[in-house]
Amino acid sequence: MDENYPVELLLNLLKIYSPSGKEKEISNFLFLELRKLGFNTEIDEVGNVKAVIGKGRPRIFLCGHMDTVKGMINPYIRGKVIFGRGAVDAKSSLAALICGAKKFKEICDKGEITLLAVVDEEGYGKGIRHFLSKCNEKYDYAIFGEPSGTYGLTVGYRGRILLKISCKASKAHSSIPQFFDNAIYKAKNIIDELLKIEEKWENIKEEFFWKPSLCVTKIKGGNSHNVIPSKCDMVVDIRIPPNMMKEVKKEVMKIIKKNENVYVKKLSENPPFLESENSILVKLFLESIKEISGREGRLIKKTGTSDVNDFAEKMKIPCVVYGPGNSKLSHTEKENVSIIEYLESIEIIKNTLKKIIDYENKRSIQ
Ligand SMILES: [Zn+2]
């Protein structure tokens, strides 16, 4: 691989505006680009690009997303830093996986790599869900591309439940409110009760990752300025650490069920993700960070949710999440990544893939 290629590839990805739902151009670009790099490529019904290189065991799955949040920032380089929409979340991670895999294949003919570039990670995870619904393949290891910083490795994401709560009442003239239920007041009461459990969770003496949280993210109610509201709908976004899914669901449902004429619909659910710190993949990755950079790798548990949650739940194989860039800059106007750290992350990925092969070889000899 030409030494300028990684930066060129990243700039090319950043030049294509690809907010969730509008990934066609970047998907076509990657289809051709990965083919040029020697991968067998295909595009599925929803626009995911699947690219395979090499064959045999182990089978390693790499996954990054092509979409970004809305708001184009034209890419530019200042000093040794690349700016642009997606520079952090997560086109530098995706490009690092692609370059890391290609460079690995230049030095090792063992093992098969499947690279999946998905759509809609920032939306509703349509890309990974479609892939999982069709996939009967078995993989041995998986690395997802999301910013962890070049010397960090993400091993946890909380789970998520998204609920729509609808409060109903009958319409009546607003000059006689004392005789009728008001759907907006009902919603207010529910919010007050939800905030009480949120406060209780906040007081749990643990890091953020190990506490549930909830947030009312949308609300809409009322019919007219002179009618007692008959309807109020709200969306509640609940984030849940591993081992608390059942408990949290029960607590929230108890509040909702206490109220008459209140209905709930689950809009989506993602399981929590937690990779054991003793997992061989975590061990090899940390060794790789140390070998390439001389630094101790740092394990990270994130409060959000990503595509790895659904994948790990279904596949039950070692999974980690890695990529250059400071995730605090994700979705901001200041997204940028250091070229040096980006290039270093590529070497770390390549070295990790090599270490997986060496580990598997040793295991098959024993
Ligand atoms: Zn992302």
XYZ file of C-alpha atoms and ligand atoms in Angstrom:
367
model
C 0.000 0.000 0.000
C 1.298 3.427 -0.999
C 2.233 5.411 2.109
C -0.065 8.319 1.146
C -3.043 6.036 0.580
C -4.539 6.065 4.114
C -4.836 9.876 4.210
C -6.155 9.955 0.616
C -8.779 7.337 1.457
C -9.929 9.208 4.552
C -10.161 12.511 2.642
C -12.151 10.796 -0.114
C -14.607 9.399 2.450
C -14.936 12.800 4.146
C -15.599 14.549 0.820
C -18.743 12.480 0.302
C -21.601 13.820 2.424
C -23.366 10.759 3.834
C -25.900 11.504 6.572
C -28.027 8.491 7.625
C -30.438 7.565 4.827
C -28.212 9.114 2.120
C -25.341 6.630 1.898
C -25.715 5.648 -1.766
C -22.760 7.640 -3.099
C -20.318 6.562 -0.382
C -21.531 2.973 -0.659
C -20.821 2.953 -4.429
C -17.456 4.587 -3.825
C -16.423 1.966 -1.257
C -17.689 -0.887 -3.405
C -15.233 0.105 -6.159
C -12.440 1.160 -3.822
C -12.448 -2.119 -1.874
C -12.518 -4.044 -5.120
C -9.407 -2.131 -6.263
C -7.731 -3.161 -3.001
C -8.380 -6.824 -3.825
C -11.508 -7.512 -1.767
C -14.505 -9.428 -3.164
C -17.220 -6.838 -2.795
C -21.001 -6.739 -2.891
C -23.728 -4.283 -1.928
C -26.828 -5.651 -0.187
C -30.481 -4.505 -0.394
C -30.108 -1.727 2.172
C -26.789 -0.407 0.839
C -24.271 -2.096 3.168
C -20.967 -2.903 1.457
C -19.576 -6.338 2.267
C -15.984 -7.031 1.267
C -14.053 -10.243 1.834
C -10.325 -10.867 1.496
C -8.328 -14.062 2.158
C -9.692 -17.435 3.226
C -9.608 -20.085 5.923
C -9.696 -19.778 9.695
C -9.825 -17.685 11.728
C -12.647 -15.667 10.222
C -12.398 -12.090 11.402
C -15.257 -9.626 11.069
C -14.579 -5.887 10.806
C -17.425 -3.398 10.796
C -17.634 0.361 10.445
C -20.412 2.762 9.530
C -20.561 4.953 6.428
C -23.178 7.383 7.676
C -22.642 10.460 9.814
C -24.928 12.862 11.632
C -26.318 15.707 9.505
C -24.344 18.869 8.701
C -21.580 18.780 6.101
C -18.157 20.065 7.122
C -15.902 20.123 4.051
C -12.688 18.304 4.875
C -9.406 20.168 5.189
C -5.982 19.600 6.698
C -4.494 22.095 9.143
C -1.051 21.256 10.459
C -1.069 17.511 11.012
C -4.801 17.311 11.694
C -7.699 16.350 9.413
C -11.007 18.173 9.957
C -14.392 17.244 8.494
C -17.794 15.737 9.209
C -17.126 12.132 10.190
C -13.402 12.719 10.889
C -14.070 11.255 14.345
C -17.435 9.513 14.090
C -16.516 7.320 12.369
C -14.937 7.596 8.927
C -11.391 7.572 10.349
C -12.276 4.336 12.190
C -13.722 2.812 9.015
C -10.715 3.890 6.924
C -8.342 2.550 9.604
C -10.071 -0.857 9.515
C -9.829 -0.945 5.711
C -6.144 0.048 5.635
C -5.270 -2.163 8.623
C -6.900 -5.186 6.962
C -5.227 -4.517 3.601
C -1.789 -4.022 5.161
C -2.250 -7.187 7.201
C -3.117 -9.135 4.054
C 0.087 -7.852 2.417
C 2.150 -9.662 5.049
C -0.007 -12.691 5.888
C -1.969 -15.075 3.686
C -3.735 -16.869 6.551
C -7.246 -16.115 7.733
C -10.303 -14.539 6.158
C -11.342 -10.954 6.731
C -14.881 -9.747 6.155
C -15.263 -6.006 6.175
C -18.788 -4.667 6.466
C -19.426 -0.964 5.900
C -22.950 -0.356 7.161
C -25.630 2.286 6.696
C -27.744 3.995 9.340
C -25.673 3.500 12.501
C -26.504 7.059 13.538
C -30.152 6.374 12.669
C -31.808 3.180 13.844
C -29.130 0.601 13.077
C -30.958 -0.521 9.933
C -27.689 -1.623 8.280
C -26.408 -3.964 10.985
C -29.910 -5.278 11.732
C -30.494 -6.156 8.099
C -27.123 -7.890 7.941
C -27.803 -9.870 11.134
C -31.278 -10.919 9.978
C -29.753 -12.512 6.844
C -26.446 -13.748 8.215
C -25.847 -17.447 8.823
C -22.073 -17.119 8.779
C -19.945 -17.913 11.805
C -17.074 -15.618 12.651
C -14.363 -16.064 15.280
C -13.552 -12.473 16.245
C -15.024 -9.042 15.569
C -13.668 -5.500 15.644
C -16.076 -2.594 15.260
C -14.829 0.838 14.216
C -15.829 3.689 16.529
C -13.612 6.327 18.127
C -11.884 5.042 21.269
C -8.687 7.034 20.744
C -5.618 5.329 19.274
C -4.524 4.086 22.718
C -8.005 3.164 23.987
C -10.192 0.114 23.439
C -13.949 0.097 24.004
C -15.252 -3.003 25.765
C -18.690 -1.869 26.945
C -21.818 -0.042 25.815
C -25.016 0.271 27.797
C -28.258 -1.177 26.444
C -31.145 0.963 25.340
C -34.930 0.918 25.342
C -36.853 3.571 23.465
C -40.497 3.913 24.557
C -43.413 5.907 23.259
C -45.863 6.699 26.047
C -49.340 7.923 25.040
C -51.643 9.578 27.568
C -55.325 9.808 26.683
C -58.329 11.710 28.065
C -61.655 12.874 26.655
C -61.974 16.265 25.013
C -63.879 18.940 26.907
C -64.242 22.703 27.114
C -61.230 24.217 28.836
C -63.376 26.581 30.924
C -64.410 23.678 33.167
C -61.109 21.800 33.773
C -62.120 20.725 37.278
C -64.456 18.057 35.855
C -62.136 16.364 33.383
C -58.818 14.556 33.061
C -56.113 16.410 31.166
C -53.764 14.278 29.027
C -50.902 16.791 29.378
C -51.158 16.765 33.196
C -51.149 12.980 33.085
C -47.927 13.077 31.075
C -46.482 15.563 33.561
C -47.261 13.221 36.465
C -45.560 10.357 34.671
C -42.506 12.507 33.947
C -42.341 13.488 37.651
C -42.393 9.822 38.659
C -39.815 8.881 36.026
C -37.538 11.649 37.295
C -37.785 10.176 40.791
C -36.350 6.849 39.632
C -33.796 8.701 37.484
C -32.670 10.520 40.625
C -32.414 7.234 42.498
C -30.237 5.813 39.680
C -28.053 8.909 39.704
C -27.283 8.275 43.353
C -25.937 4.783 42.722
C -22.287 4.939 43.717
C -20.801 3.633 40.466
C -19.276 5.021 37.269
C -21.837 6.312 34.735
C -21.596 3.091 32.742
C -23.018 1.068 35.636
C -26.042 3.321 36.258
C -29.236 3.424 34.219
C -30.441 6.790 32.967
C -33.557 8.048 31.266
C -34.431 11.120 29.275
C -37.752 12.353 27.889
C -36.641 13.375 24.402
C -39.922 14.338 22.701
C -43.357 15.460 23.804
C -46.430 16.529 21.901
C -49.877 17.218 23.333
C -53.047 19.211 23.123
C -55.678 19.863 20.485
C -56.634 23.519 20.575
C -56.226 26.589 22.776
C -59.703 26.136 24.270
C -60.001 22.352 24.546
C -58.829 20.211 27.456
C -56.090 18.040 25.895
C -57.256 14.537 24.992
C -53.829 13.322 23.924
C -50.203 13.693 24.922
C -47.429 11.535 23.467
C -43.851 11.382 24.622
C -40.699 9.469 23.802
C -38.470 8.229 26.608
C -34.886 7.142 25.918
C -33.677 4.736 28.608
C -30.018 3.599 28.823
C -29.272 0.518 30.876
C -26.081 -1.162 32.130
C -25.546 -4.934 31.785
C -27.530 -7.046 34.267
C -30.131 -4.350 34.912
C -32.334 -4.679 31.808
C -35.096 -6.655 33.554
C -35.092 -4.595 36.710
C -35.263 -1.259 34.867
C -38.028 -2.430 32.528
C -40.060 -3.554 35.530
C -39.591 -0.278 37.378
C -40.583 1.870 34.408
C -43.591 -0.306 33.518
C -44.820 -0.115 37.099
C -45.071 3.675 36.833
C -46.845 3.553 33.493
C -49.311 0.860 34.527
C -50.362 2.741 37.671
C -52.046 5.296 35.438
C -55.325 4.766 33.622
C -55.587 5.506 29.904
C -51.852 5.490 29.456
C -50.442 3.265 26.719
C -46.893 2.271 25.957
C -45.188 1.107 22.773
C -41.626 -0.088 22.541
C -40.000 1.687 19.574
C -36.698 -0.195 19.809
C -34.463 -2.192 22.114
C -30.706 -2.866 22.083
C -29.064 -5.285 24.503
C -26.088 -4.055 26.544
C -22.582 -5.021 25.395
C -19.736 -5.965 27.699
C -16.593 -7.791 26.596
C -14.744 -9.490 29.425
C -11.426 -7.887 30.319
C -9.999 -11.427 30.264
C -11.082 -12.018 26.694
C -8.227 -13.118 24.434
C -9.128 -10.438 21.894
C -8.835 -7.702 24.541
C -5.512 -9.130 25.664
C -4.076 -9.269 22.129
C -5.325 -5.785 21.320
C -3.761 -4.258 24.433
C -0.468 -6.009 23.661
C -0.651 -4.644 20.145
C -1.205 -1.050 21.345
C 1.811 -1.433 23.622
C 4.034 -2.928 20.905
C 3.242 -0.248 18.324
C 2.970 2.867 20.484
C 4.874 1.985 23.646
C 1.850 3.069 25.674
C -0.437 1.149 27.998
C -3.833 0.697 26.336
C -6.838 1.972 28.228
C -10.140 0.067 28.440
C -13.247 2.171 27.942
C -16.898 1.586 28.765
C -19.267 3.957 27.026
C -22.661 5.201 28.172
C -24.167 5.137 24.654
C -25.071 2.285 22.320
C -23.637 1.175 18.972
C -23.978 -1.480 16.283
C -21.811 -3.884 18.275
C -24.596 -4.347 20.857
C -26.875 -6.293 18.492
C -23.995 -8.088 16.793
C -22.398 -9.365 20.012
C -25.767 -10.514 21.377
C -26.441 -12.621 18.286
C -22.942 -13.882 17.446
C -21.596 -14.529 20.946
C -17.946 -14.193 19.872
C -15.169 -11.939 21.213
C -15.882 -8.350 20.086
C -14.128 -5.039 20.704
C -14.613 -1.519 19.405
C -11.663 0.581 18.258
C -10.771 3.646 16.246
C -8.704 6.839 16.353
C -10.099 10.194 17.443
C -11.533 11.765 20.540
C -15.142 10.614 20.875
C -16.007 13.814 22.762
C -15.781 15.547 19.375
C -18.316 13.151 17.787
C -21.314 14.943 16.262
C -19.720 18.378 16.911
C -18.614 21.061 14.456
C -15.013 20.464 15.537
C -14.614 16.836 14.451
C -10.934 16.238 13.719
C -8.329 13.521 13.902
C -4.540 13.707 14.183
C -2.880 12.184 11.105
C -0.144 10.640 13.254
C -2.663 8.931 15.538
C -4.768 7.817 12.579
C -1.736 6.185 10.926
C -0.705 4.635 14.237
C -4.179 3.118 14.684
C -3.801 1.433 11.276
C -0.545 -0.189 12.423
C -2.223 -1.262 15.672
C -5.109 -2.892 13.775
C -2.718 -4.636 11.370
C -0.596 -5.871 14.281
C -3.666 -7.089 16.192
C -4.846 -9.096 13.173
C -1.387 -10.644 12.909
C -1.413 -11.486 16.619
C -4.795 -13.209 16.252
C -3.334 -15.410 13.493
C -0.254 -16.203 15.608
C -2.436 -17.049 18.587
C -4.661 -19.344 16.507
C -1.604 -21.035 14.953
C -0.113 -21.728 18.349
C -3.453 -23.093 19.528
C -3.793 -25.493 16.587
C -0.260 -26.813 17.106
C -0.879 -27.544 20.791
Zn -20.321 6.200 15.295
